[in-house]
Coordinates of N, CA, C and O in Angstrom, one line a residue:
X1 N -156.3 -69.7 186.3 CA -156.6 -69.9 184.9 C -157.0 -68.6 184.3 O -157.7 -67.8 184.9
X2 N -156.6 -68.4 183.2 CA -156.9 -67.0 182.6 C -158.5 -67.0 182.0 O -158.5 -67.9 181.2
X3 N -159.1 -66.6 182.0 CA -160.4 -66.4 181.2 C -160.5 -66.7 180.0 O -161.6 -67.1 179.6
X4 N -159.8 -66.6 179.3 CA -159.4 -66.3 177.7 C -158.6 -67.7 177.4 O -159.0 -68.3 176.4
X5 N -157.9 -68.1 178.0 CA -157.2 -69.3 177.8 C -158.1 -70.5 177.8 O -157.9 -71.3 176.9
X6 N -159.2 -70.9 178.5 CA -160.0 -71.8 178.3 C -159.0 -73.7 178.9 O -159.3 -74.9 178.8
X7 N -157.9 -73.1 179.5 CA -157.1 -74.3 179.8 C -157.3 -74.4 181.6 O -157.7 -73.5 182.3
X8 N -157.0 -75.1 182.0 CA -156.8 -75.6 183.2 C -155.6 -76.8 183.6 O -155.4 -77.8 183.0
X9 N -154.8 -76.5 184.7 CA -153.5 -77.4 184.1 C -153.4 -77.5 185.8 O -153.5 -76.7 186.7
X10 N -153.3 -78.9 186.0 CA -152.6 -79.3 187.6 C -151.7 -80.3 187.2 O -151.5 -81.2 186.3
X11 N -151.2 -79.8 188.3 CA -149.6 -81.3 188.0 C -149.3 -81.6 189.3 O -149.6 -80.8 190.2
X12 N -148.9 -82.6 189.5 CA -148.7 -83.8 190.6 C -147.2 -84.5 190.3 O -147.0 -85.1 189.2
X13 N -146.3 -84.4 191.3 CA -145.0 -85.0 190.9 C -145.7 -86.7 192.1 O -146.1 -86.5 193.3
X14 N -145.7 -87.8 191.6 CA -145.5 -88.9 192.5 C -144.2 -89.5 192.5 O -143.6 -89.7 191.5
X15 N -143.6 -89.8 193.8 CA -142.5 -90.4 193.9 C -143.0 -92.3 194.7 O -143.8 -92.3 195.6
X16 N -142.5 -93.4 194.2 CA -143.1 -94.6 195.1 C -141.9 -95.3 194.6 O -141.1 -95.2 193.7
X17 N -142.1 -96.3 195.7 CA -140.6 -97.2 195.7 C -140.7 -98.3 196.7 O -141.8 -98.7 197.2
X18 N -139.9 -98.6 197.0 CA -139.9 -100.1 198.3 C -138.4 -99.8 198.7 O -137.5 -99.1 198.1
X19 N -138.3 -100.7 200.0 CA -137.3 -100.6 200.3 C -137.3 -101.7 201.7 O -138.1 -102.6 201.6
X20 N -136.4 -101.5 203.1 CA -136.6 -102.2 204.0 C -137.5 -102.1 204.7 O -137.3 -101.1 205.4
X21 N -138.5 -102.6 205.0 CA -140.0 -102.1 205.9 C -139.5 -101.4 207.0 O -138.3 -101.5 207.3
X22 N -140.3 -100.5 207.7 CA -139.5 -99.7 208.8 C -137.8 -99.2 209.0 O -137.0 -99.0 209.9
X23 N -137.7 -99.3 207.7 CA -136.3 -97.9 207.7 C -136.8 -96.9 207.6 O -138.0 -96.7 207.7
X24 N -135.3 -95.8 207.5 CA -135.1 -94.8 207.2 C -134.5 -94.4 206.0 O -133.3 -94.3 206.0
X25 N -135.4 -93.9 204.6 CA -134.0 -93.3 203.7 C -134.2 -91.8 203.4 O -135.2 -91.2 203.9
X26 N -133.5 -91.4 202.8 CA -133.3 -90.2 202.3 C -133.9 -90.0 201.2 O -133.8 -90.8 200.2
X27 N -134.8 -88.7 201.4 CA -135.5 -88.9 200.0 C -134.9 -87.4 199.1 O -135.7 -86.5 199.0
X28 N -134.0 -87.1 198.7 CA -133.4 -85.9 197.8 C -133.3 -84.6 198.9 O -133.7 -83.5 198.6
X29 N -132.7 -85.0 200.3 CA -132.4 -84.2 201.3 C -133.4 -84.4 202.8 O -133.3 -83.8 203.8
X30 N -134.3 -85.2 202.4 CA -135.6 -84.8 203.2 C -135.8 -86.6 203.8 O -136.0 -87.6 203.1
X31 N -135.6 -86.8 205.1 CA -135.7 -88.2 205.8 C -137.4 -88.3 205.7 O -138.3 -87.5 205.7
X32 N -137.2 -89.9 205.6 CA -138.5 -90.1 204.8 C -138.5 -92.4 205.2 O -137.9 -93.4 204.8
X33 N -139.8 -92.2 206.6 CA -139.6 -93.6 207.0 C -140.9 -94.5 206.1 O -142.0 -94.2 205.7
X34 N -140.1 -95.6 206.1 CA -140.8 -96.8 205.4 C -141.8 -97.6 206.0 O -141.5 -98.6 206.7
X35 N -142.8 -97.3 205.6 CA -144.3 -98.7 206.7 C -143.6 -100.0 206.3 O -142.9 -100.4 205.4
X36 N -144.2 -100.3 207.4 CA -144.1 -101.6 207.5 C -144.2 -102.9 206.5 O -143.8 -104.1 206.7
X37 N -144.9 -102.5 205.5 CA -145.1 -103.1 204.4 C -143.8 -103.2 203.0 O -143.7 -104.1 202.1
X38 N -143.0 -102.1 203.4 CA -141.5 -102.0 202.9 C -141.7 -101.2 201.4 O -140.8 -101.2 200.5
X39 N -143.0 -100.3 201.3 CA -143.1 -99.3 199.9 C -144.0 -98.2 200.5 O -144.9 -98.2 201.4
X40 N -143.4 -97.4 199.8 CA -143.7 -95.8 199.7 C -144.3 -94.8 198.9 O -144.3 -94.9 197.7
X41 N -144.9 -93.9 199.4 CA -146.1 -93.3 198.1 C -145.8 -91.8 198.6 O -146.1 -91.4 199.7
X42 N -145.0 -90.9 197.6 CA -145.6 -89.1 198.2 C -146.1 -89.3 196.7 O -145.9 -90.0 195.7
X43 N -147.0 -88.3 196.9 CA -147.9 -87.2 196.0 C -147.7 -85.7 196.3 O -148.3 -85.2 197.3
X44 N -147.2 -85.3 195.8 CA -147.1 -83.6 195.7 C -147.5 -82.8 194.7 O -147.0 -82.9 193.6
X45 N -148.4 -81.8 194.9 CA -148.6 -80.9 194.1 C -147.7 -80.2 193.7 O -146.8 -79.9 194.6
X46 N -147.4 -79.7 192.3 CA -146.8 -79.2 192.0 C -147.6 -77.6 191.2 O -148.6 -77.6 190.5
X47 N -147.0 -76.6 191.7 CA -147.7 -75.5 191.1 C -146.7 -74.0 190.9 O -147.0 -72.9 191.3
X48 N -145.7 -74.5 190.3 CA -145.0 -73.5 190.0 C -144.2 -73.6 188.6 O -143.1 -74.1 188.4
X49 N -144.9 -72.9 187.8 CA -144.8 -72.8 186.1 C -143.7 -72.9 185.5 O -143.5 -73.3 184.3
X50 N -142.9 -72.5 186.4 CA -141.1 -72.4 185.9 C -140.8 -73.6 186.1 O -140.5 -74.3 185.1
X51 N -140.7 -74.5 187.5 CA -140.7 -76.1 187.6 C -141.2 -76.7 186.7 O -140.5 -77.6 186.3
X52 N -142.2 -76.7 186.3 CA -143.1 -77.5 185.2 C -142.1 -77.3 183.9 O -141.5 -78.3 183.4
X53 N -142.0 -76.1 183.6 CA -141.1 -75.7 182.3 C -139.8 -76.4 182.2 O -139.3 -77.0 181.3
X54 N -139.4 -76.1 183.2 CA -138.0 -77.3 183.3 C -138.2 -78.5 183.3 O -137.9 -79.2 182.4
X55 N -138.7 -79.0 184.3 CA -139.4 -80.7 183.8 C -139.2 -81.0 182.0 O -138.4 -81.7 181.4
X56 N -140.2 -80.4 181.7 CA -140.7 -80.6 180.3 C -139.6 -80.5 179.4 O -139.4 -81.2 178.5
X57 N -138.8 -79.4 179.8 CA -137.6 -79.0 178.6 C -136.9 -80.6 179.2 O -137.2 -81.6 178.4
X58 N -136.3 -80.9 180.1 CA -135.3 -81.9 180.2 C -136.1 -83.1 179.9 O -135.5 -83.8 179.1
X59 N -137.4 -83.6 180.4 CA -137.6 -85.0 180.1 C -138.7 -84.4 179.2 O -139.7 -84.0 179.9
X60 N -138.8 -84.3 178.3 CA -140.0 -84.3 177.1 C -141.0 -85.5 177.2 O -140.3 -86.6 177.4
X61 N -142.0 -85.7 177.2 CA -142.7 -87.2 177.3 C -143.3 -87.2 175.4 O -143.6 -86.4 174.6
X62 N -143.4 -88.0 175.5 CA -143.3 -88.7 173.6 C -144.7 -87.9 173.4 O -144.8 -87.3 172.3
X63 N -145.6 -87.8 174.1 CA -146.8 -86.8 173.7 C -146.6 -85.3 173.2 O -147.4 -84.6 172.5
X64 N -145.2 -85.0 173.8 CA -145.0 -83.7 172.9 C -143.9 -83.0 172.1 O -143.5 -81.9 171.8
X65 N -143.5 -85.0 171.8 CA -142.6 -84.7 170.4 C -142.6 -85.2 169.7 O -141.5 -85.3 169.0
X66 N -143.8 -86.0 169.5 CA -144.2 -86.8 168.2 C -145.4 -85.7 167.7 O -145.9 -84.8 168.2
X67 N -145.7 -86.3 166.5 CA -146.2 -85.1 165.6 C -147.6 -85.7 165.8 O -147.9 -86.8 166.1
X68 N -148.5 -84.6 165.4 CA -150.0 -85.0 165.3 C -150.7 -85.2 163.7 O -150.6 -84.5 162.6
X69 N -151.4 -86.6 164.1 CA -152.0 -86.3 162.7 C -153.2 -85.6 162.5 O -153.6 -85.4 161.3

């Protein structure tokens, strides 16, 4: 965080889903097994500014393109 900026920024990508209990799927290259309960939870930190930036350009979330009053 810069001194001067006064901001603090962490980002977290979560991916969660269901599927067959105790499978195997593919998670965007990376094998990834299913508890027994048949749903799934990653949390990953995300900390690299240029990723963030691309996120944001392609999916915009309505908080930062609707206007403020």
């Amino acid at each position: 965080m810069s001194p001067s900026a006064g901001v603090m920024i962490e980002a977290e990508l979560r991916i969660h889903g269901w599927g067959a209990p105790n499978s195997d799927i593919d998670l965007f290259g990376q094998r990834y097994r299913i508890g027994p309960g048949g749903r799934f939870q990653l949390l990953l930190r995300v900390d690299d500014a240029a990723l963030l930036a691309e996120m944001l350009r392609q999916h915009p979330p309505p908080e930062l393109t609707c206007a403020r009053s």
